[in-house]
Coordinates of C-alpha atoms and ligand atoms in Angstrom, one line a residue:
M1 CA 2.0 15.7 -11.1
E2 CA 0.4 18.1 -8.7
S3 CA -2.7 16.9 -6.9
K4 CA -5.9 18.7 -6.2
R5 CA -7.1 18.9 -2.7
L6 CA -10.8 18.0 -2.5
K7 CA -12.0 21.3 -1.3
K8 CA -15.6 20.5 -0.5
I9 CA -16.1 19.4 3.1
P10 CA -18.3 16.3 3.2
E11 CA -21.7 16.4 4.9
K12 CA -20.6 13.4 6.9
V13 CA -17.3 11.6 7.4
T14 CA -17.0 8.0 8.4
I15 CA -13.7 7.1 10.1
P16 CA -13.2 3.3 10.7
L17 CA -11.6 2.4 14.0
K18 CA -9.7 -0.3 12.1
Q19 CA -7.8 0.8 9.0
H20 CA -4.9 -1.6 9.5
Q21 CA -4.1 -5.2 10.1
G22 CA -4.3 -6.1 13.8
T23 CA -6.6 -5.2 16.5
I24 CA -9.3 -2.6 16.3
C25 CA -8.9 0.8 18.1
E26 CA -10.9 1.7 21.1
A27 CA -13.1 4.8 20.5
L28 CA -11.9 7.9 22.6
V29 CA -15.0 9.9 21.7
K30 CA -18.8 9.5 22.1
K31 CA -21.9 10.7 20.5
G32 CA -22.3 14.5 20.9
D33 CA -18.5 15.2 21.4
Q34 CA -17.0 18.0 19.4
V35 CA -13.7 17.1 17.7
L36 CA -10.9 19.1 15.9
I37 CA -8.8 18.2 12.9
G38 CA -6.0 15.9 13.9
Q39 CA -7.6 14.9 17.2
K40 CA -7.1 11.3 18.2
I41 CA -10.4 9.6 18.2
G42 CA -9.3 5.9 18.4
K43 CA -6.6 4.4 20.5
S44 CA -4.6 1.3 19.7
T45 CA -5.4 -1.6 22.0
S46 CA -2.3 -3.6 21.2
Y47 CA 1.2 -3.2 19.7
Y48 CA -0.1 -4.5 16.3
S49 CA -2.6 -1.6 15.9
S50 CA -2.5 2.0 14.9
D51 CA -4.3 5.1 16.3
V52 CA -6.9 7.0 14.2
H53 CA -7.6 10.7 14.1
S54 CA -10.4 13.0 13.0
S55 CA -9.9 14.6 9.6
V56 CA -12.5 17.3 10.2
C57 CA -13.9 19.7 12.9
G58 CA -17.3 18.7 13.9
E59 CA -19.7 16.7 16.1
V60 CA -19.7 13.0 16.6
L61 CA -23.0 11.7 15.4
A62 CA -22.5 8.0 16.2
I63 CA -20.1 5.2 16.8
E64 CA -21.5 2.4 14.8
E65 CA -20.8 -0.3 12.2
A66 CA -20.5 1.2 8.7
P67 CA -19.5 0.0 5.2
H68 CA -15.7 -0.2 4.7
P69 CA -14.1 -0.5 1.2
N70 CA -12.8 -4.0 2.1
G71 CA -16.4 -5.1 1.7
N72 CA -17.1 -5.6 5.4
K73 CA -18.8 -3.4 8.0
V74 CA -16.4 -1.9 10.6
L75 CA -17.0 0.0 13.8
S76 CA -16.6 3.6 12.8
V77 CA -16.8 7.1 14.2
I78 CA -19.3 9.1 12.2
I79 CA -18.8 12.9 12.3
E80 CA -20.8 15.8 11.0
P81 CA -18.2 18.4 10.0
T82 CA -18.4 22.2 10.4
D83 CA -16.6 24.7 8.1
S84 CA -14.0 25.3 10.7
M85 CA -10.4 24.3 9.9
E86 CA -9.3 24.4 13.6
T87 CA -6.7 21.7 14.4
V88 CA -5.3 20.4 17.6
D89 CA -1.8 21.8 18.5
F90 CA 0.7 20.0 16.3
V91 CA 4.1 19.6 18.0
S92 CA 7.2 18.6 15.9
S93 CA 9.6 15.9 17.2
E94 CA 12.8 16.7 15.4
H95 CA 15.1 15.2 18.0
A96 CA 13.1 12.0 18.8
S97 CA 15.1 8.9 19.9
P98 CA 14.5 5.6 18.1
E99 CA 12.1 4.5 20.8
E100 CA 10.3 7.8 20.7
L101 CA 10.0 7.5 16.9
I102 CA 8.4 4.1 17.1
T103 CA 5.8 5.5 19.6
L104 CA 5.3 8.5 17.4
I105 CA 4.6 6.4 14.3
Q106 CA 2.0 4.4 16.2
E107 CA 0.4 7.5 17.7
A108 CA 0.4 9.4 14.4
G109 CA -1.6 6.5 13.0
I110 CA 0.9 5.7 10.2
V111 CA 0.2 2.4 8.4
E112 CA 1.4 0.8 5.1
H113 CA -1.1 0.8 2.3
Y114 CA -1.3 -3.0 2.5
G115 CA -2.4 -2.6 6.1
A116 CA 0.6 -3.3 8.4
P117 CA 1.2 -0.7 11.1
T118 CA 4.4 0.9 10.1
H119 CA 6.0 0.9 13.6
A120 CA 5.4 -2.9 13.7
V121 CA 7.1 -3.3 10.3
L122 CA 10.1 -1.3 11.5
K123 CA 10.3 -2.9 15.0
P124 CA 8.7 -6.3 14.7
E125 CA 8.5 -8.2 18.0
G126 CA 11.4 -10.6 18.4
K127 CA 13.1 -9.7 15.1
N128 CA 15.9 -7.3 14.1
I129 CA 15.8 -5.1 11.0
D130 CA 19.1 -4.2 9.4
T131 CA 17.7 -2.7 6.1
V132 CA 14.8 -0.4 5.3
L133 CA 13.4 -0.1 1.8
I134 CA 11.0 2.5 0.5
N135 CA 9.2 1.1 -2.5
S136 CA 8.7 4.1 -4.8
T137 CA 8.1 2.1 -8.0
S138 CA 4.4 3.0 -8.0
S139 CA 5.3 6.5 -8.9
E140 CA 1.7 7.7 -9.1
W141 CA 1.8 8.0 -5.4
I142 CA 4.4 10.6 -5.8
G143 CA 1.8 12.8 -7.5
G144 CA 0.3 14.6 -4.6
K145 CA 2.0 16.3 -1.7
Y146 CA 5.2 17.5 -3.4
K147 CA 5.5 20.7 -5.3
T148 CA 8.5 19.6 -7.3
P149 CA 10.4 16.3 -7.9
K150 CA 13.3 17.9 -6.0
E151 CA 11.2 18.4 -2.9
Y152 CA 10.0 14.8 -3.2
A153 CA 13.6 13.5 -3.4
D154 CA 14.8 15.6 -0.4
Q155 CA 11.9 14.6 1.7
M156 CA 12.2 10.9 0.8
I157 CA 15.9 10.8 1.8
D158 CA 15.0 12.5 5.1
A159 CA 12.2 10.1 5.6
L160 CA 14.4 7.1 4.9
K161 CA 16.9 8.3 7.5
L162 CA 14.0 8.6 10.0
L163 CA 12.7 5.1 9.2
M164 CA 16.3 3.7 9.6
K165 CA 16.7 5.4 12.9
A166 CA 13.4 4.1 14.2
A167 CA 14.2 0.6 13.0
G168 CA 17.8 0.7 14.2
A169 CA 18.8 -0.3 10.7
S170 CA 22.3 0.4 9.4
K171 CA 21.3 0.5 5.7
G172 CA 18.5 1.9 3.6
A173 CA 17.4 2.3 0.0
I174 CA 14.7 3.9 -2.0
I175 CA 13.7 1.9 -5.1
V176 CA 12.3 3.9 -8.0
R177 CA 11.0 2.6 -11.3
K178 CA 13.6 2.5 -14.0
D179 CA 11.5 4.5 -16.5
D180 CA 10.7 7.2 -13.9
K181 CA 13.2 9.7 -15.3
E182 CA 11.9 12.6 -13.4
S183 CA 12.4 11.0 -10.0
I184 CA 15.8 9.6 -11.0
E185 CA 17.0 13.0 -12.1
A186 CA 15.7 14.6 -8.8
F187 CA 17.5 12.0 -6.7
E188 CA 20.7 12.4 -8.6
G189 CA 20.7 16.1 -7.5
V190 CA 20.7 15.1 -3.8
E191 CA 23.8 14.8 -1.6
V192 CA 24.1 12.0 1.0
N193 CA 27.0 11.9 3.4
G194 CA 28.7 14.6 1.3
K195 CA 28.4 12.8 -2.0
A196 CA 26.0 13.2 -4.9
L197 CA 23.7 10.3 -5.2
K198 CA 24.1 8.0 -8.2
V199 CA 20.9 6.0 -8.9
A200 CA 21.9 2.3 -9.1
P201 CA 20.3 0.0 -11.7
L202 CA 19.3 -3.3 -10.2
V203 CA 20.1 -5.8 -12.9
G204 CA 20.5 -9.6 -12.7
K205 CA 22.6 -10.4 -9.6
R206 CA 23.6 -6.7 -9.1
R207 CA 21.5 -6.1 -6.1
L208 CA 21.7 -3.7 -3.3
G209 CA 24.6 -5.5 -1.5
H210 CA 26.8 -4.8 -4.6
Y211 CA 26.0 -1.1 -4.6
F212 CA 26.3 -0.6 -0.9
K213 CA 30.0 -1.7 -1.3
D214 CA 30.5 -0.1 -4.7
Q215 CA 29.2 3.3 -3.6
D216 CA 30.6 3.0 -0.1
S217 CA 27.3 4.4 1.3
N218 CA 24.7 3.1 3.7
I219 CA 22.0 5.0 1.8
L220 CA 21.2 4.2 -1.8
V221 CA 18.6 4.9 -4.5
A222 CA 18.2 2.1 -6.9
S223 CA 16.0 1.5 -10.0
Q224 CA 14.2 -1.5 -11.3
E225 CA 11.2 -2.6 -13.3
R226 CA 7.9 -1.9 -11.6
I227 CA 6.6 -5.0 -9.8
Y228 CA 2.9 -4.9 -9.7
G229 CA 0.7 -7.1 -7.5
K230 CA -1.1 -7.2 -4.2
K231 CA 1.3 -9.6 -2.4
I232 CA 4.6 -8.4 -3.8
L233 CA 6.6 -7.9 -0.5
N234 CA 8.5 -11.2 -0.6
F235 CA 9.2 -11.1 -4.3
F236 CA 10.2 -7.4 -4.1
T237 CA 12.6 -8.2 -1.2
Y238 CA 14.3 -11.0 -3.1
N239 CA 14.6 -8.9 -6.3
V240 CA 16.1 -6.0 -4.4
T241 CA 18.3 -7.6 -1.7
G242 CA 18.7 -11.2 -2.9
R243 CA 17.3 -12.4 0.5
K244 CA 14.9 -15.3 0.2
V245 CA 11.7 -15.1 2.2
K246 CA 10.1 -18.4 2.9
I247 CA 6.4 -19.0 2.0
G248 CA 4.5 -18.0 5.1
N249 CA 7.1 -15.5 6.3
D250 CA 7.5 -11.8 5.4
P251 CA 10.5 -9.6 4.7
T252 CA 11.0 -8.7 8.4
D253 CA 11.9 -12.4 8.9
V254 CA 15.0 -11.7 6.8
G255 CA 15.8 -8.4 8.5
V256 CA 14.1 -6.1 5.9
A257 CA 11.4 -3.5 6.5
V258 CA 9.5 -2.5 3.3
C259 CA 7.7 0.8 3.5
G260 CA 5.7 2.9 1.0
V261 CA 6.0 6.5 -0.2
K262 CA 2.8 7.4 1.6
S263 CA 3.9 6.1 5.0
A264 CA 7.4 7.7 4.5
K265 CA 5.8 11.0 3.8
A266 CA 3.4 10.6 6.7
L267 CA 6.4 10.1 9.0
Y268 CA 8.2 13.1 7.6
D269 CA 5.1 15.2 8.3
A270 CA 4.6 13.8 11.8
V271 CA 8.2 14.5 12.8
H272 CA 8.7 17.9 11.2
E273 CA 5.2 19.3 11.6
G274 CA 3.6 17.1 14.3
R275 CA 0.7 16.2 12.0
P276 CA -0.9 12.8 12.3
Y277 CA -2.1 10.7 9.3
Y278 CA -5.6 12.1 8.6
E279 CA -5.4 12.8 4.8
T280 CA -4.1 10.9 1.9
V281 CA -3.4 11.1 -1.8
I282 CA -5.5 8.8 -4.0
T283 CA -5.6 8.2 -7.8
I284 CA -8.9 8.4 -9.7
E285 CA -9.3 6.6 -13.0
G286 CA -12.0 6.4 -15.6
K287 CA -13.7 8.8 -18.0
I288 CA -13.3 11.8 -15.7
D289 CA -12.7 15.5 -15.9
C290 CA -10.6 16.1 -12.8
P291 CA -6.9 15.7 -11.7
E292 CA -5.7 12.1 -11.7
Y293 CA -4.5 12.6 -8.1
M294 CA -6.5 14.0 -5.3
L295 CA -5.6 14.9 -1.7
V296 CA -8.6 13.9 0.5
R297 CA -9.5 13.7 4.1
I298 CA -9.6 10.1 5.4
G299 CA -13.3 9.3 6.0
T300 CA -14.5 11.2 2.9
P301 CA -17.3 9.1 1.2
F302 CA -16.4 7.9 -2.3
K303 CA -19.5 9.7 -3.6
D304 CA -18.1 13.1 -2.7
I305 CA -15.0 12.4 -4.7
I306 CA -17.0 10.9 -7.6
E307 CA -19.2 14.0 -7.7
S308 CA -16.2 16.2 -8.1
C309 CA -14.9 14.2 -11.1
N310 CA -17.6 15.0 -13.7
F311 CA -17.8 11.4 -14.8
E312 CA -18.9 11.1 -18.4
G313 CA -22.1 8.9 -18.6
E314 CA -23.5 6.3 -16.2
I315 CA -21.2 4.6 -13.7
G316 CA -21.4 0.8 -14.1
K317 CA -19.0 -0.1 -11.3
I318 CA -16.8 1.5 -8.6
V319 CA -13.7 -0.4 -7.7
A320 CA -11.3 0.4 -4.8
N321 CA -7.6 -0.2 -5.3
G322 CA -7.4 -1.2 -8.9
V323 CA -9.7 -2.8 -11.4
I324 CA -7.9 -6.1 -11.6
T325 CA -7.0 -6.9 -8.0
G326 CA -9.2 -4.4 -6.1
V327 CA -12.7 -4.7 -4.5
A328 CA -15.9 -3.7 -6.3
Q329 CA -18.0 -1.5 -4.1
Y330 CA -21.7 -2.1 -3.4
T331 CA -22.2 1.5 -2.2
D332 CA -20.6 4.9 -2.9
E333 CA -21.0 5.7 0.8
V334 CA -17.8 3.8 1.7
P335 CA -15.1 6.1 3.0
V336 CA -11.5 6.6 1.9
T337 CA -9.3 4.9 4.4
K338 CA -5.5 4.8 4.9
G339 CA -5.5 1.7 2.7
T340 CA -7.2 3.4 -0.3
T341 CA -4.8 4.0 -3.1
R342 CA -7.1 4.3 -6.1
I343 CA -10.8 4.6 -7.1
S344 CA -11.7 3.3 -10.5
L345 CA -14.9 4.3 -12.2
L346 CA -16.2 2.0 -15.0
T347 CA -19.0 2.6 -17.5
E348 CA -21.7 0.1 -18.0
E349 CA -20.0 -1.0 -21.3
E350 CA -16.6 -1.4 -19.5
V351 CA -17.9 -3.8 -16.9
L352 CA -16.9 -7.3 -18.0
R353 CA -20.0 -9.4 -18.5
D354 CA -18.5 -12.1 -20.7
E355 CA -19.2 -15.6 -19.6
A356 CA -16.1 -17.7 -19.0
I357 CA -15.6 -20.6 -21.4
A358 CA -13.3 -23.6 -21.2
C359 CA -9.6 -23.3 -21.2
I360 CA -8.1 -23.6 -24.7
H361 CA -4.6 -24.3 -23.4
C362 CA -3.1 -21.3 -25.1
A363 CA -0.6 -20.9 -22.3
R364 CA -0.8 -17.1 -22.4
C365 CA -1.3 -17.0 -18.7
V366 CA 1.9 -19.0 -18.2
D367 CA 3.9 -16.6 -20.3
A368 CA 2.4 -13.6 -18.5
C369 CA 3.1 -14.9 -14.9
P370 CA 6.0 -12.9 -13.4
V371 CA 6.8 -15.6 -10.9
S372 CA 6.7 -18.6 -13.2
L373 CA 3.5 -20.2 -12.0
V374 CA 1.1 -22.2 -14.2
P375 CA -2.1 -20.3 -13.6
S376 CA -4.2 -22.5 -16.0
R377 CA -3.4 -25.6 -13.9
L378 CA -3.7 -23.8 -10.5
T379 CA -7.1 -22.6 -11.6
V380 CA -8.3 -26.1 -12.3
L381 CA -6.9 -27.4 -9.0
A382 CA -8.5 -24.5 -7.1
D383 CA -11.8 -25.0 -8.8
Q384 CA -11.8 -28.7 -7.9
G385 CA -10.7 -28.0 -4.3
R386 CA -7.4 -29.9 -4.8
F387 CA -5.5 -27.6 -2.5
D388 CA -2.6 -29.9 -1.6
E389 CA -1.8 -30.3 -5.3
A390 CA -2.0 -26.6 -5.8
R391 CA 0.3 -26.1 -2.9
Q392 CA 2.8 -28.5 -4.4
M393 CA 2.7 -26.2 -7.5
H394 CA 3.6 -23.3 -5.2
I395 CA 0.3 -21.5 -5.5
E396 CA 1.3 -19.5 -2.4
N397 CA 3.9 -17.7 -4.5
C398 CA 1.2 -15.9 -6.5
I399 CA 1.7 -12.1 -6.0
E400 CA -1.9 -11.4 -7.2
C401 CA -0.8 -9.2 -10.1
G402 CA -3.8 -10.4 -12.1
R403 CA -1.9 -10.6 -15.4
C404 CA -3.1 -14.1 -16.0
A405 CA -6.7 -13.0 -15.9
V406 CA -6.1 -10.0 -18.2
V407 CA -4.6 -12.1 -21.0
C408 CA -6.9 -15.1 -20.7
P409 CA -9.0 -15.3 -24.0
S410 CA -11.5 -17.6 -22.3
K411 CA -12.2 -15.0 -19.6
I412 CA -11.5 -17.5 -16.8
P413 CA -11.4 -15.7 -13.4
T414 CA -7.9 -17.1 -12.7
L415 CA -7.0 -14.6 -10.0
Q416 CA -10.2 -15.1 -8.1
L417 CA -9.8 -18.9 -8.1
I418 CA -6.2 -18.7 -7.0
R419 CA -7.1 -16.3 -4.2
Y420 CA -9.9 -18.5 -3.1
A421 CA -7.5 -21.5 -2.9
N422 CA -4.9 -19.5 -1.1
D423 CA -7.4 -18.4 1.5
A424 CA -8.3 -22.0 2.1
I425 CA -4.7 -23.1 2.2
G426 CA -3.8 -20.2 4.6
K427 CA -6.4 -21.5 7.0
A428 CA -5.6 -25.2 6.6
Y429 CA -1.8 -24.7 7.0
E430 CA -1.9 -22.0 9.6
D431 CA 0.3 -23.9 11.9
A432 CA 2.7 -25.4 9.3
A433 CA 6.3 -24.3 9.3
P434 CA 7.3 -21.8 6.6
K435 CA 8.5 -23.6 3.5
E436 CA 11.2 -23.0 1.0
S437 CA 10.2 -21.8 -2.4
S438 CA 11.3 -23.9 -5.3
N439 CA 10.5 -21.0 -7.6
L440 CA 13.5 -19.7 -9.6
K441 CA 12.2 -16.2 -9.6
L442 CA 11.9 -16.3 -5.8
G443 CA 15.4 -17.5 -5.3
C444 CA 15.4 -21.3 -5.0
C445 CA 18.9 -21.4 -6.4
G446 CA 20.3 -18.0 -5.6
G447 CA 20.4 -15.3 -2.9
E448 CA 22.9 -13.8 -0.6
Ligands
SF4_1 S1 -0.7 -16.7 -11.1 FE1 -1.7 -14.9 -12.1 S2 -2.1 -13.4 -10.5 FE2 -0.6 -14.9 -9.7 S3 1.4 -14.0 -10.0 FE3 1.0 -15.4 -11.8 S4 0.0 -14.0 -13.3 FE4 0.0 -12.9 -11.3
SF4_2 S1 -4.8 -18.0 -20.7 FE1 -6.8 -18.9 -20.2 S2 -7.3 -20.2 -21.9 FE2 -5.1 -19.8 -22.1 S3 -4.1 -21.5 -20.9 FE3 -4.4 -19.8 -19.5 S4 -6.4 -20.3 -18.5 FE4 -6.3 -21.5 -20.4

């Protein structure tokens, strides 16, 4: 599972001043300035924003709009690195108060991989968080910064305590994948509050509430099936806690903060070593001859990573963050950002070029949908612009897992059409009150 650090220093790094949801940072440097590793180069301009740091030593070449893996151009600090590894002075904060931790998280530039600034997830304005979850079900993110599973388990428990302290939450849990035996074994060797942890399987209505009482502990590790999708937060929260999150709301509206392994590890490093978030672990997939996981400096162009992979043959397509739900890149000059989790390299032959044909009503997409939607019908409604009807069929519950598109024999771009409709619905119903889900899998008839 150990990752390889990309040793080569890029000829140029591009660090976007916005790598998070919320407002763009204000540049703290100008052309010609010399910067050190870990130096803050962008300052948040509001609470819902997160600082950015240099990942290299070097000279600022420009502050200009540059390609971003989300497909847009974003104001970025372009730096020409030197070979120096000099860093700013890192100062640990072992005894930070909850308020100081929130400030530290924002100033260390820690954000969730889906873009939310972590401090705003833990301390959302006007809401109280009582439970913090670390979603560790995508265990490939574990591959990376930890030497052993034991080190990973120890650091994650410590990070969970820090996240709970920052949020003022009384309970916390780490959720691992039920087939991730290595992690489960590692967690079961850790002691919490004087007792050995016992990983709790989340099955049916046996959710976290049951195990908090059963194990008489405010900290748990639980296991469940992996939930895959771009918009899983509400679904994940209901599965784990039984708390229903209305469409249009997010888990913080029901007192739950969901964080990822990357941000938990970044907080651990910021507190114990004083290091801000300037490098990240990504997964590389394709016909490559390199480690599957790579530790890279934020701002490294994709092309530098690709060059180190010894790709077999001609690259037909580069996709950021997953072939099914990610974004195809038009240039390999785009940089790795805090939101980059995966780079997929496809050969010419692997690029899907089949024309879509008419739906044959096989219902494979319906069987595949983890949240009981009818993708075939939603696709027709989306294509015809019948968004009200699509909304009545709970299109907003789509977690963007892409399974419907994968199984469709007619090659209908179901996910793209559903996304398109949801974008339009999101704009049209911006001011509408959050609505209850009538979806069984999202808790219409259950919940705590
Ligand atoms: S509609 Fe498709 S993309 Fe959306 S949750 Fe169902 S299977 Fe996944
Ligand atoms: S899988 Fe494709 S062809 Fe089959 S019902 Fe769904 S949309 Fe139609």
